[in-house]
mmCIF file of C-alpha atoms and ligand atoms in Angstrom:
data_model
loop_
_atom_site.group_PDB
_atom_site.id
_atom_site.type_symbol
_atom_site.label_atom_id
_atom_site.label_comp_id
_atom_site.label_asym_id
_atom_site.label_seq_id
_atom_site.Cartn_x
_atom_site.Cartn_y
_atom_site.Cartn_z
ATOM 1 C CA MET R 1 187.784 -90.283 -208.071
ATOM 2 C CA ALA R 2 185.567 -87.554 -206.634
ATOM 3 C CA ARG R 3 181.949 -87.592 -207.576
ATOM 4 C CA THR R 4 181.076 -84.559 -209.657
ATOM 5 C CA LYS R 5 177.311 -84.932 -209.788
ATOM 6 C CA LYS R 6 175.742 -81.530 -209.305
ATOM 7 C CA LEU R 7 172.423 -81.218 -207.570
ATOM 8 C CA ILE R 8 171.576 -77.850 -209.081
ATOM 9 C CA ASP R 9 173.214 -76.262 -212.078
ATOM 10 C CA ILE R 10 173.225 -72.574 -211.212
ATOM 11 C CA ASP R 11 174.240 -71.693 -214.757
ATOM 12 C CA GLU R 12 171.082 -73.258 -216.112
ATOM 13 C CA PRO R 13 168.427 -70.605 -216.752
ATOM 14 C CA GLN R 14 165.608 -70.987 -214.206
ATOM 15 C CA VAL R 15 163.240 -68.748 -216.161
ATOM 16 C CA PRO R 16 160.590 -70.699 -218.059
ATOM 17 C CA PRO R 17 160.629 -70.093 -221.824
ATOM 18 C CA ALA R 18 158.259 -67.407 -223.106
ATOM 19 C CA PRO R 19 154.984 -68.970 -224.165
ATOM 20 C CA LEU R 20 154.099 -69.403 -227.777
ATOM 21 C CA MET R 21 151.219 -67.323 -229.001
ATOM 22 C CA TYR R 22 149.223 -66.810 -232.155
ATOM 23 C CA LEU R 23 149.511 -63.430 -233.875
ATOM 24 C CA ASN R 24 147.942 -62.728 -237.268
ATOM 25 C CA GLY R 25 148.359 -66.185 -238.728
ATOM 26 C CA GLU R 26 151.698 -67.033 -237.151
ATOM 27 C CA VAL R 27 152.861 -68.841 -234.025
ATOM 28 C CA VAL R 28 155.508 -66.709 -232.322
ATOM 29 C CA HIS R 29 157.266 -66.439 -228.967
ATOM 30 C CA ALA R 30 155.255 -64.011 -226.850
ATOM 31 C CA HIS R 31 158.287 -61.802 -226.106
ATOM 32 C CA GLU R 32 158.913 -61.407 -229.846
ATOM 33 C CA ALA R 33 155.312 -60.558 -230.721
ATOM 34 C CA LYS R 34 155.038 -57.012 -232.056
ATOM 35 C CA LEU R 35 152.077 -54.812 -232.876
ATOM 36 C CA SER R 36 151.970 -51.681 -234.996
ATOM 37 C CA VAL R 37 151.662 -48.278 -233.308
ATOM 38 C CA ILE R 38 148.792 -47.526 -235.701
ATOM 39 C CA ASP R 39 146.813 -50.529 -234.516
ATOM 40 C CA HIS R 40 143.289 -49.236 -233.838
ATOM 41 C CA GLY R 41 143.249 -51.239 -230.627
ATOM 42 C CA PHE R 42 146.266 -49.265 -229.383
ATOM 43 C CA LEU R 43 145.096 -45.903 -230.764
ATOM 44 C CA TYR R 44 141.449 -46.021 -229.742
ATOM 45 C CA GLY R 45 140.779 -49.211 -227.754
ATOM 46 C CA ASP R 46 138.890 -50.280 -230.903
ATOM 47 C CA GLY R 47 138.586 -54.014 -230.422
ATOM 48 C CA VAL R 48 137.070 -56.857 -228.426
ATOM 49 C CA PHE R 49 138.418 -59.687 -226.309
ATOM 50 C CA GLU R 50 137.693 -62.887 -224.415
ATOM 51 C CA GLY R 51 139.307 -64.394 -221.331
ATOM 52 C CA ILE R 52 139.035 -68.176 -221.436
ATOM 53 C CA ARG R 53 140.192 -70.945 -219.085
ATOM 54 C CA ALA R 54 141.334 -74.506 -219.496
ATOM 55 C CA TYR R 55 141.127 -77.070 -216.711
ATOM 56 C CA GLY R 56 142.827 -80.470 -216.900
ATOM 57 C CA GLY R 57 143.370 -80.323 -220.668
ATOM 58 C CA ARG R 58 139.822 -79.188 -221.486
ATOM 59 C CA VAL R 59 138.699 -75.701 -222.435
ATOM 60 C CA TRP R 60 135.800 -74.627 -220.243
ATOM 61 C CA LYS R 61 132.863 -73.131 -222.209
ATOM 62 C CA LEU R 62 134.935 -72.796 -225.398
ATOM 63 C CA ASP R 63 131.916 -72.605 -227.738
ATOM 64 C CA GLU R 64 130.239 -69.988 -225.553
ATOM 65 C CA HIS R 65 133.362 -67.776 -225.434
ATOM 66 C CA VAL R 66 133.907 -68.001 -229.193
ATOM 67 C CA ALA R 67 130.199 -67.312 -229.822
ATOM 68 C CA ARG R 68 130.355 -64.218 -227.593
ATOM 69 C CA LEU R 69 133.525 -63.038 -229.372
ATOM 70 C CA TYR R 70 131.819 -63.253 -232.781
ATOM 71 C CA LYS R 71 128.727 -61.512 -231.379
ATOM 72 C CA SER R 72 130.936 -58.681 -230.114
ATOM 73 C CA LEU R 73 132.650 -58.489 -233.542
ATOM 74 C CA LYS R 74 129.272 -58.349 -235.263
ATOM 75 C CA VAL R 75 128.155 -55.465 -233.056
ATOM 76 C CA ILE R 76 131.333 -53.427 -233.729
ATOM 77 C CA LEU R 77 131.218 -54.303 -237.472
ATOM 78 C CA VAL R 78 134.479 -56.212 -237.743
ATOM 79 C CA ASP R 79 134.432 -58.999 -240.304
ATOM 80 C CA LEU R 80 137.064 -61.551 -239.327
ATOM 81 C CA PRO R 81 138.527 -63.716 -242.119
ATOM 82 C CA MET R 82 138.690 -66.612 -239.641
ATOM 83 C CA THR R 83 135.726 -68.852 -238.946
ATOM 84 C CA PRO R 84 134.547 -69.640 -235.385
ATOM 85 C CA GLN R 85 135.725 -73.239 -235.988
ATOM 86 C CA GLU R 86 139.217 -71.993 -236.949
ATOM 87 C CA MET R 87 139.201 -69.784 -233.842
ATOM 88 C CA ARG R 88 138.304 -72.711 -231.573
ATOM 89 C CA ASP R 89 140.966 -74.907 -233.190
ATOM 90 C CA THR R 90 143.643 -72.196 -232.916
ATOM 91 C CA ILE R 91 142.928 -71.669 -229.209
ATOM 92 C CA ARG R 92 143.287 -75.426 -228.610
ATOM 93 C CA MET R 93 146.429 -75.589 -230.774
ATOM 94 C CA ILE R 94 148.139 -72.803 -228.768
ATOM 95 C CA LEU R 95 147.405 -74.609 -225.502
ATOM 96 C CA ARG R 96 148.753 -77.865 -226.987
ATOM 97 C CA ARG R 97 151.900 -76.222 -228.348
ATOM 98 C CA ASN R 98 152.624 -74.814 -224.865
ATOM 99 C CA HIS R 99 151.807 -78.120 -223.113
ATOM 100 C CA LEU R 100 149.336 -76.205 -221.007
ATOM 101 C CA THR R 101 146.496 -78.134 -219.417
ATOM 102 C CA ASP R 102 145.432 -75.574 -216.790
ATOM 103 C CA ALA R 103 145.674 -72.100 -218.152
ATOM 104 C CA TYR R 104 144.174 -68.748 -218.875
ATOM 105 C CA ILE R 105 144.056 -67.738 -222.505
ATOM 106 C CA ARG R 106 143.375 -64.224 -223.764
ATOM 107 C CA VAL R 107 141.928 -63.717 -227.248
ATOM 108 C CA THR R 108 142.122 -60.116 -228.449
ATOM 109 C CA VAL R 109 140.922 -58.770 -231.787
ATOM 110 C CA SER R 110 141.284 -55.180 -232.976
ATOM 111 C CA ARG R 111 139.827 -53.529 -236.062
ATOM 112 C CA GLY R 112 143.277 -53.409 -237.655
ATOM 113 C CA LEU R 113 145.697 -50.769 -238.905
ATOM 114 C CA GLY R 114 144.968 -47.130 -239.646
ATOM 115 C CA LEU R 115 145.212 -43.684 -238.100
ATOM 116 C CA GLY R 116 141.971 -41.742 -237.946
ATOM 117 C CA LEU R 117 138.514 -42.602 -236.727
ATOM 118 C CA ASP R 118 136.940 -43.458 -240.080
ATOM 119 C CA PRO R 119 136.672 -47.257 -240.091
ATOM 120 C CA ARG R 120 136.876 -47.274 -243.924
ATOM 121 C CA GLY R 121 140.556 -46.392 -243.557
ATOM 122 C CA VAL R 122 141.250 -49.380 -241.326
ATOM 123 C CA SER R 123 142.171 -52.793 -242.640
ATOM 124 C CA ASN R 124 143.290 -56.280 -241.609
ATOM 125 C CA PRO R 125 141.928 -57.042 -238.137
ATOM 126 C CA THR R 126 144.629 -57.979 -235.615
ATOM 127 C CA VAL R 127 144.122 -61.339 -233.908
ATOM 128 C CA ALA R 128 146.200 -62.286 -230.852
ATOM 129 C CA ILE R 129 145.743 -65.485 -228.857
ATOM 130 C CA MET R 130 148.041 -65.754 -225.863
ATOM 131 C CA PRO R 131 148.242 -67.927 -222.808
ATOM 132 C CA SER R 132 148.881 -65.974 -219.660
ATOM 133 C CA LYS R 133 149.193 -66.299 -215.914
ATOM 134 C CA LEU R 134 145.879 -66.117 -214.127
ATOM 135 C CA SER R 135 145.513 -63.127 -211.863
ATOM 136 C CA LEU R 136 143.385 -64.754 -209.194
ATOM 137 C CA TYR R 137 142.223 -63.601 -205.802
ATOM 138 C CA PRO R 138 144.340 -65.203 -203.037
ATOM 139 C CA GLU R 139 143.017 -68.626 -201.937
ATOM 140 C CA GLU R 140 142.285 -67.291 -198.457
ATOM 141 C CA MET R 141 139.658 -64.948 -199.962
ATOM 142 C CA TYR R 142 137.707 -67.971 -201.218
ATOM 143 C CA GLU R 143 137.552 -69.279 -197.634
ATOM 144 C CA LYS R 144 137.006 -65.976 -195.831
ATOM 145 C CA GLY R 145 135.176 -64.069 -198.563
ATOM 146 C CA LEU R 146 135.783 -60.723 -200.222
ATOM 147 C CA ASN R 147 135.468 -57.261 -198.749
ATOM 148 C CA VAL R 148 133.855 -55.094 -201.449
ATOM 149 C CA VAL R 149 133.221 -51.346 -201.691
ATOM 150 C CA THR R 150 130.847 -49.426 -203.937
ATOM 151 C CA VAL R 151 132.957 -47.172 -206.143
ATOM 152 C CA SER R 152 131.978 -43.797 -207.556
ATOM 153 C CA THR R 153 132.906 -44.836 -211.117
ATOM 154 C CA ARG R 154 129.650 -45.794 -212.786
ATOM 155 C CA ILE R 155 128.670 -47.880 -215.796
ATOM 156 C CA PRO R 156 128.306 -44.889 -218.167
ATOM 157 C CA THR R 157 125.035 -45.590 -219.963
ATOM 158 C CA ALA R 158 123.252 -48.723 -218.879
ATOM 159 C CA ASP R 159 120.738 -48.543 -221.732
ATOM 160 C CA ALA R 160 123.340 -48.236 -224.516
ATOM 161 C CA TRP R 161 124.448 -51.253 -226.519
ATOM 162 C CA GLU R 162 128.158 -50.396 -226.181
ATOM 163 C CA VAL R 163 128.426 -51.351 -222.540
ATOM 164 C CA ARG R 164 127.213 -54.884 -223.235
ATOM 165 C CA VAL R 165 130.032 -55.638 -225.679
ATOM 166 C CA LYS R 166 133.270 -57.070 -224.293
ATOM 167 C CA SER R 167 135.170 -54.249 -225.982
ATOM 168 C CA THR R 168 138.706 -53.282 -225.040
ATOM 169 C CA GLY R 169 137.787 -49.573 -225.067
ATOM 170 C CA LYS R 170 135.292 -49.658 -222.242
ATOM 171 C CA TYR R 171 137.752 -51.115 -219.755
ATOM 172 C CA LEU R 172 139.352 -47.775 -218.898
ATOM 173 C CA ASN R 173 136.279 -47.221 -216.750
ATOM 174 C CA ASN R 174 136.713 -50.598 -215.047
ATOM 175 C CA ILE R 175 140.426 -49.979 -214.476
ATOM 176 C CA MET R 176 139.627 -46.652 -212.795
ATOM 177 C CA ALA R 177 137.018 -48.422 -210.669
ATOM 178 C CA LYS R 178 139.641 -50.995 -209.647
ATOM 179 C CA PHE R 179 141.987 -48.147 -208.634
ATOM 180 C CA GLU R 180 139.258 -46.781 -206.381
ATOM 181 C CA ALA R 181 138.651 -50.152 -204.746
ATOM 182 C CA ASN R 182 142.399 -50.678 -204.219
ATOM 183 C CA ARG R 183 142.755 -47.219 -202.673
ATOM 184 C CA MET R 184 140.021 -48.049 -200.188
ATOM 185 C CA GLY R 185 141.810 -51.277 -199.271
ATOM 186 C CA ALA R 186 138.988 -53.446 -200.606
ATOM 187 C CA GLY R 187 139.293 -56.681 -202.577
ATOM 188 C CA GLU R 188 136.895 -55.570 -205.281
ATOM 189 C CA GLY R 189 134.778 -52.608 -206.413
ATOM 190 C CA LEU R 190 131.044 -52.697 -207.011
ATOM 191 C CA MET R 191 129.802 -50.500 -209.851
ATOM 192 C CA LEU R 192 126.341 -48.973 -210.130
ATOM 193 C CA ASN R 193 124.748 -47.941 -213.401
ATOM 194 C CA SER R 194 123.539 -44.463 -214.353
ATOM 195 C CA ALA R 195 120.147 -45.191 -212.723
ATOM 196 C CA GLY R 196 121.853 -46.080 -209.441
ATOM 197 C CA CYS R 197 121.072 -49.790 -209.704
ATOM 198 C CA VAL R 198 123.688 -52.441 -208.989
ATOM 199 C CA ALA R 199 125.481 -53.490 -212.182
ATOM 200 C CA GLU R 200 128.629 -55.568 -211.625
ATOM 201 C CA ALA R 201 132.108 -55.644 -210.130
ATOM 202 C CA THR R 202 135.093 -54.429 -212.189
ATOM 203 C CA GLY R 203 135.540 -57.821 -213.892
ATOM 204 C CA ASP R 204 132.912 -60.049 -212.289
ATOM 205 C CA ASN R 205 129.127 -60.399 -212.131
ATOM 206 C CA VAL R 206 127.182 -60.123 -208.876
ATOM 207 C CA PHE R 207 124.691 -62.501 -207.256
ATOM 208 C CA ILE R 208 122.809 -62.312 -203.980
ATOM 209 C CA VAL R 209 120.904 -65.053 -202.161
ATOM 210 C CA VAL R 210 117.619 -64.032 -200.525
ATOM 211 C CA GLY R 211 115.318 -66.597 -198.913
ATOM 212 C CA GLY R 212 117.081 -69.456 -200.716
ATOM 213 C CA LYS R 213 116.704 -67.765 -204.118
ATOM 214 C CA LEU R 214 119.435 -66.334 -206.364
ATOM 215 C CA LEU R 215 119.039 -62.804 -207.698
ATOM 216 C CA THR R 216 121.318 -61.120 -210.237
ATOM 217 C CA PRO R 217 121.016 -57.911 -212.306
ATOM 218 C CA PRO R 218 119.688 -58.322 -215.879
ATOM 219 C CA GLY R 219 121.648 -57.533 -219.060
ATOM 220 C CA SER R 220 119.679 -54.285 -219.366
ATOM 221 C CA ALA R 221 121.398 -53.040 -216.178
ATOM 222 C CA GLY R 222 124.431 -52.474 -218.447
ATOM 223 C CA ILE R 223 126.393 -55.544 -217.399
ATOM 224 C CA LEU R 224 128.529 -57.908 -219.367
ATOM 225 C CA GLU R 225 126.477 -61.097 -219.332
ATOM 226 C CA GLY R 226 129.184 -63.395 -218.043
ATOM 227 C CA ILE R 227 129.656 -66.948 -219.187
ATOM 228 C CA THR R 228 130.389 -67.927 -215.586
ATOM 229 C CA ARG R 229 127.169 -66.147 -214.578
ATOM 230 C CA ALA R 230 125.185 -68.249 -217.094
ATOM 231 C CA ALA R 231 126.889 -71.457 -215.890
ATOM 232 C CA VAL R 232 126.084 -70.659 -212.245
ATOM 233 C CA MET R 233 122.459 -69.870 -213.138
ATOM 234 C CA GLU R 234 122.194 -73.218 -214.907
ATOM 235 C CA ILE R 235 123.865 -75.183 -212.071
ATOM 236 C CA ALA R 236 121.678 -73.483 -209.427
ATOM 237 C CA THR R 237 118.468 -74.072 -211.406
ATOM 238 C CA ALA R 238 119.338 -77.762 -211.876
ATOM 239 C CA ALA R 239 119.994 -77.999 -208.117
ATOM 240 C CA GLY R 240 116.457 -76.709 -207.456
ATOM 241 C CA TYR R 241 117.192 -73.098 -206.487
ATOM 242 C CA GLY R 242 115.068 -70.284 -207.881
ATOM 243 C CA VAL R 243 117.091 -67.878 -210.062
ATOM 244 C CA GLU R 244 115.812 -64.485 -211.133
ATOM 245 C CA GLU R 245 117.312 -61.600 -213.109
ATOM 246 C CA ARG R 246 116.128 -58.475 -211.353
ATOM 247 C CA ASN R 247 117.234 -54.881 -210.906
ATOM 248 C CA LEU R 248 118.884 -54.603 -207.501
ATOM 249 C CA THR R 249 119.758 -51.614 -205.335
ATOM 250 C CA LEU R 250 122.383 -51.319 -202.611
ATOM 251 C CA PHE R 251 119.561 -51.893 -200.086
ATOM 252 C CA ASP R 252 119.039 -55.379 -201.555
ATOM 253 C CA LEU R 253 122.749 -56.167 -201.246
ATOM 254 C CA TYR R 254 123.131 -54.797 -197.708
ATOM 255 C CA THR R 255 120.185 -56.911 -196.523
ATOM 256 C CA ALA R 256 120.920 -60.108 -198.525
ATOM 257 C CA ASP R 257 121.518 -63.455 -196.787
ATOM 258 C CA GLU R 258 124.542 -64.232 -198.961
ATOM 259 C CA ALA R 259 126.385 -62.754 -201.923
ATOM 260 C CA PHE R 260 129.063 -63.844 -204.371
ATOM 261 C CA LEU R 261 130.839 -62.767 -207.549
ATOM 262 C CA THR R 262 131.389 -64.778 -210.732
ATOM 263 C CA GLY R 263 133.903 -64.514 -213.561
ATOM 264 C CA THR R 264 136.277 -66.586 -215.671
ATOM 265 C CA ALA R 265 139.317 -65.709 -213.563
ATOM 266 C CA ALA R 266 137.543 -65.549 -210.171
ATOM 267 C CA GLU R 267 135.224 -68.510 -210.833
ATOM 268 C CA MET R 268 132.811 -68.069 -207.864
ATOM 269 C CA ILE R 269 133.993 -66.078 -204.848
ATOM 270 C CA PRO R 270 131.965 -65.246 -201.731
ATOM 271 C CA MET R 271 131.396 -61.553 -200.970
ATOM 272 C CA VAL R 272 131.036 -61.122 -197.210
ATOM 273 C CA ARG R 273 131.267 -57.358 -196.643
ATOM 274 C CA LEU R 274 130.009 -54.417 -198.630
ATOM 275 C CA ASP R 275 130.665 -50.786 -197.649
ATOM 276 C CA ASP R 276 131.530 -51.751 -194.054
ATOM 277 C CA ARG R 277 128.360 -53.809 -193.624
ATOM 278 C CA LYS R 278 128.419 -57.558 -193.107
ATOM 279 C CA ILE R 279 126.452 -59.506 -195.680
ATOM 280 C CA GLY R 280 124.478 -62.106 -193.705
ATOM 281 C CA ASN R 281 126.719 -63.059 -190.787
ATOM 282 C CA GLY R 282 129.857 -61.871 -192.554
ATOM 283 C CA LYS R 283 130.926 -65.394 -193.554
ATOM 284 C CA PRO R 284 130.562 -67.243 -196.860
ATOM 285 C CA GLY R 285 126.984 -68.554 -196.916
ATOM 286 C CA PRO R 286 125.950 -72.220 -197.116
ATOM 287 C CA ILE R 287 124.260 -71.929 -200.525
ATOM 288 C CA THR R 288 127.288 -70.049 -201.914
ATOM 289 C CA ASN R 289 129.645 -72.751 -200.609
ATOM 290 C CA LYS R 290 127.467 -75.541 -201.993
ATOM 291 C CA LEU R 291 127.311 -73.880 -205.424
ATOM 292 C CA ILE R 292 131.102 -73.336 -205.391
ATOM 293 C CA ARG R 293 131.595 -77.085 -204.857
ATOM 294 C CA MET R 294 129.184 -77.889 -207.682
ATOM 295 C CA PHE R 295 130.834 -75.334 -209.969
ATOM 296 C CA ARG R 296 134.304 -76.788 -209.310
ATOM 297 C CA ALA R 297 133.036 -80.293 -210.030
ATOM 298 C CA ARG R 298 131.739 -79.072 -213.393
ATOM 299 C CA THR R 299 134.946 -77.294 -214.416
ATOM 300 C CA ALA R 300 136.881 -80.450 -213.478
ATOM 301 C CA SER R 301 134.784 -82.663 -215.759
ATOM 302 C CA ASP R 302 133.324 -80.568 -218.619
ATOM 303 C CA GLY R 303 134.921 -78.754 -221.524
ATOM 304 C CA VAL R 304 136.360 -79.292 -224.986
ATOM 305 C CA SER R 305 139.570 -81.358 -225.098
ATOM 306 C CA ILE R 306 142.658 -79.511 -226.335
ATOM 307 C CA GLU R 307 143.801 -82.724 -228.075
ATOM 308 C CA ASP R 308 142.759 -83.492 -231.641
HETATM 309 N N1 LIG C 1 131.827 -58.321 -216.033
HETATM 310 C C1 LIG C 1 132.899 -57.742 -216.596
HETATM 311 C C2 LIG C 1 132.960 -56.268 -216.743
HETATM 312 C C3 LIG C 1 133.951 -58.554 -217.060
HETATM 313 O O1 LIG C 1 135.016 -57.982 -217.628
HETATM 314 C C4 LIG C 1 132.732 -60.499 -216.290
HETATM 315 C C5 LIG C 1 131.731 -59.649 -215.875
HETATM 316 C C6 LIG C 1 132.567 -61.975 -216.117
HETATM 317 O O2 LIG C 1 132.377 -62.598 -217.394
HETATM 318 P P1 LIG C 1 132.829 -64.105 -217.666
HETATM 319 O O3 LIG C 1 132.330 -64.376 -219.045
HETATM 320 O O4 LIG C 1 134.317 -64.148 -217.549
HETATM 321 O O5 LIG C 1 132.152 -64.943 -216.648
HETATM 322 C C7 LIG C 1 133.877 -59.949 -216.890
HETATM 323 C C8 LIG C 1 134.987 -60.848 -217.343
HETATM 324 C C9 LIG C 1 140.924 -60.035 -218.598
HETATM 325 C C10 LIG C 1 139.700 -60.745 -218.163
HETATM 326 O O6 LIG C 1 141.650 -60.543 -219.450
HETATM 327 C C11 LIG C 1 138.497 -60.101 -217.972
HETATM 328 C C12 LIG C 1 137.384 -60.836 -217.619
HETATM 329 C C13 LIG C 1 137.464 -62.186 -217.420
HETATM 330 C C14 LIG C 1 138.667 -62.814 -217.597
HETATM 331 C C15 LIG C 1 139.797 -62.096 -217.959
HETATM 332 O O7 LIG C 1 141.193 -58.951 -218.121
HETATM 333 N N2 LIG C 1 136.216 -60.193 -217.484
#
């Protein structure tokens, strides 16, 4: 009798099932998740978010991300009927339910439902927690370094409190800045603030290395104070490097020994060219590479387990 064992069943769907996500108290398939057209997040970008990562079954900097989310909610006057502990547990539960150990997870909260600006007419904050694919820079960019351009889109008002909140609404500016960088064929766009000082990249913070010391713009430059930025500052300080928050101009970046960007998705990535100038010798610097190794060792060992 002929053997009928099939190596590949072409009728079997090869598409992975849609991930499960949390939406307003329920666990649903992501492709079935629906939001109202009068959601204030959709109508006005009236909400806040966090991008979080898990490595090897542990959520990296979970407490810090949840703390920043609740700080953002406090600033925009949204009172969530969900405690930070419930938020942490729900994030871990969604990762568990999807059997995801290495993942990106996006937490988005909007003010809720209502048409019209008056927040008194808006009720029931929307809470969405969804795992997603990471949009990372290609691996080769970590070895060769990023080519960055200064874009004309600026951080609107560096001294205003709004720009320091991780609000959904402010990202139109960052998206336009990313368009500019793409159009110029660069890997990333550097944004200045209204005073002309260096602020940040479209979704990453900026560091330079000068004389063995790390320099990065302060919160008052209108940046989002990244959780990766804080982790890198802590790792570098513990390794004996000086770290200083200081207002920087393009002159400082053009003449730096080394430079790199930090962010949840990017982790740490060397920046080797800015506006057609080489930074240092145009290759990832030794201190940058050493800190990248230390950072990766930390993400591989630290974090809050997704298991109960
Ligand atoms: N600046 C800006 C403007 C950002 O949006 C950072 C700096 C780095 O912050 P963290 O805390 O990640 O080190 C960010 C982070 C997303 C997404 O879903 C956005 C970010 C990070 C991850 C995902 O689009 N922005």
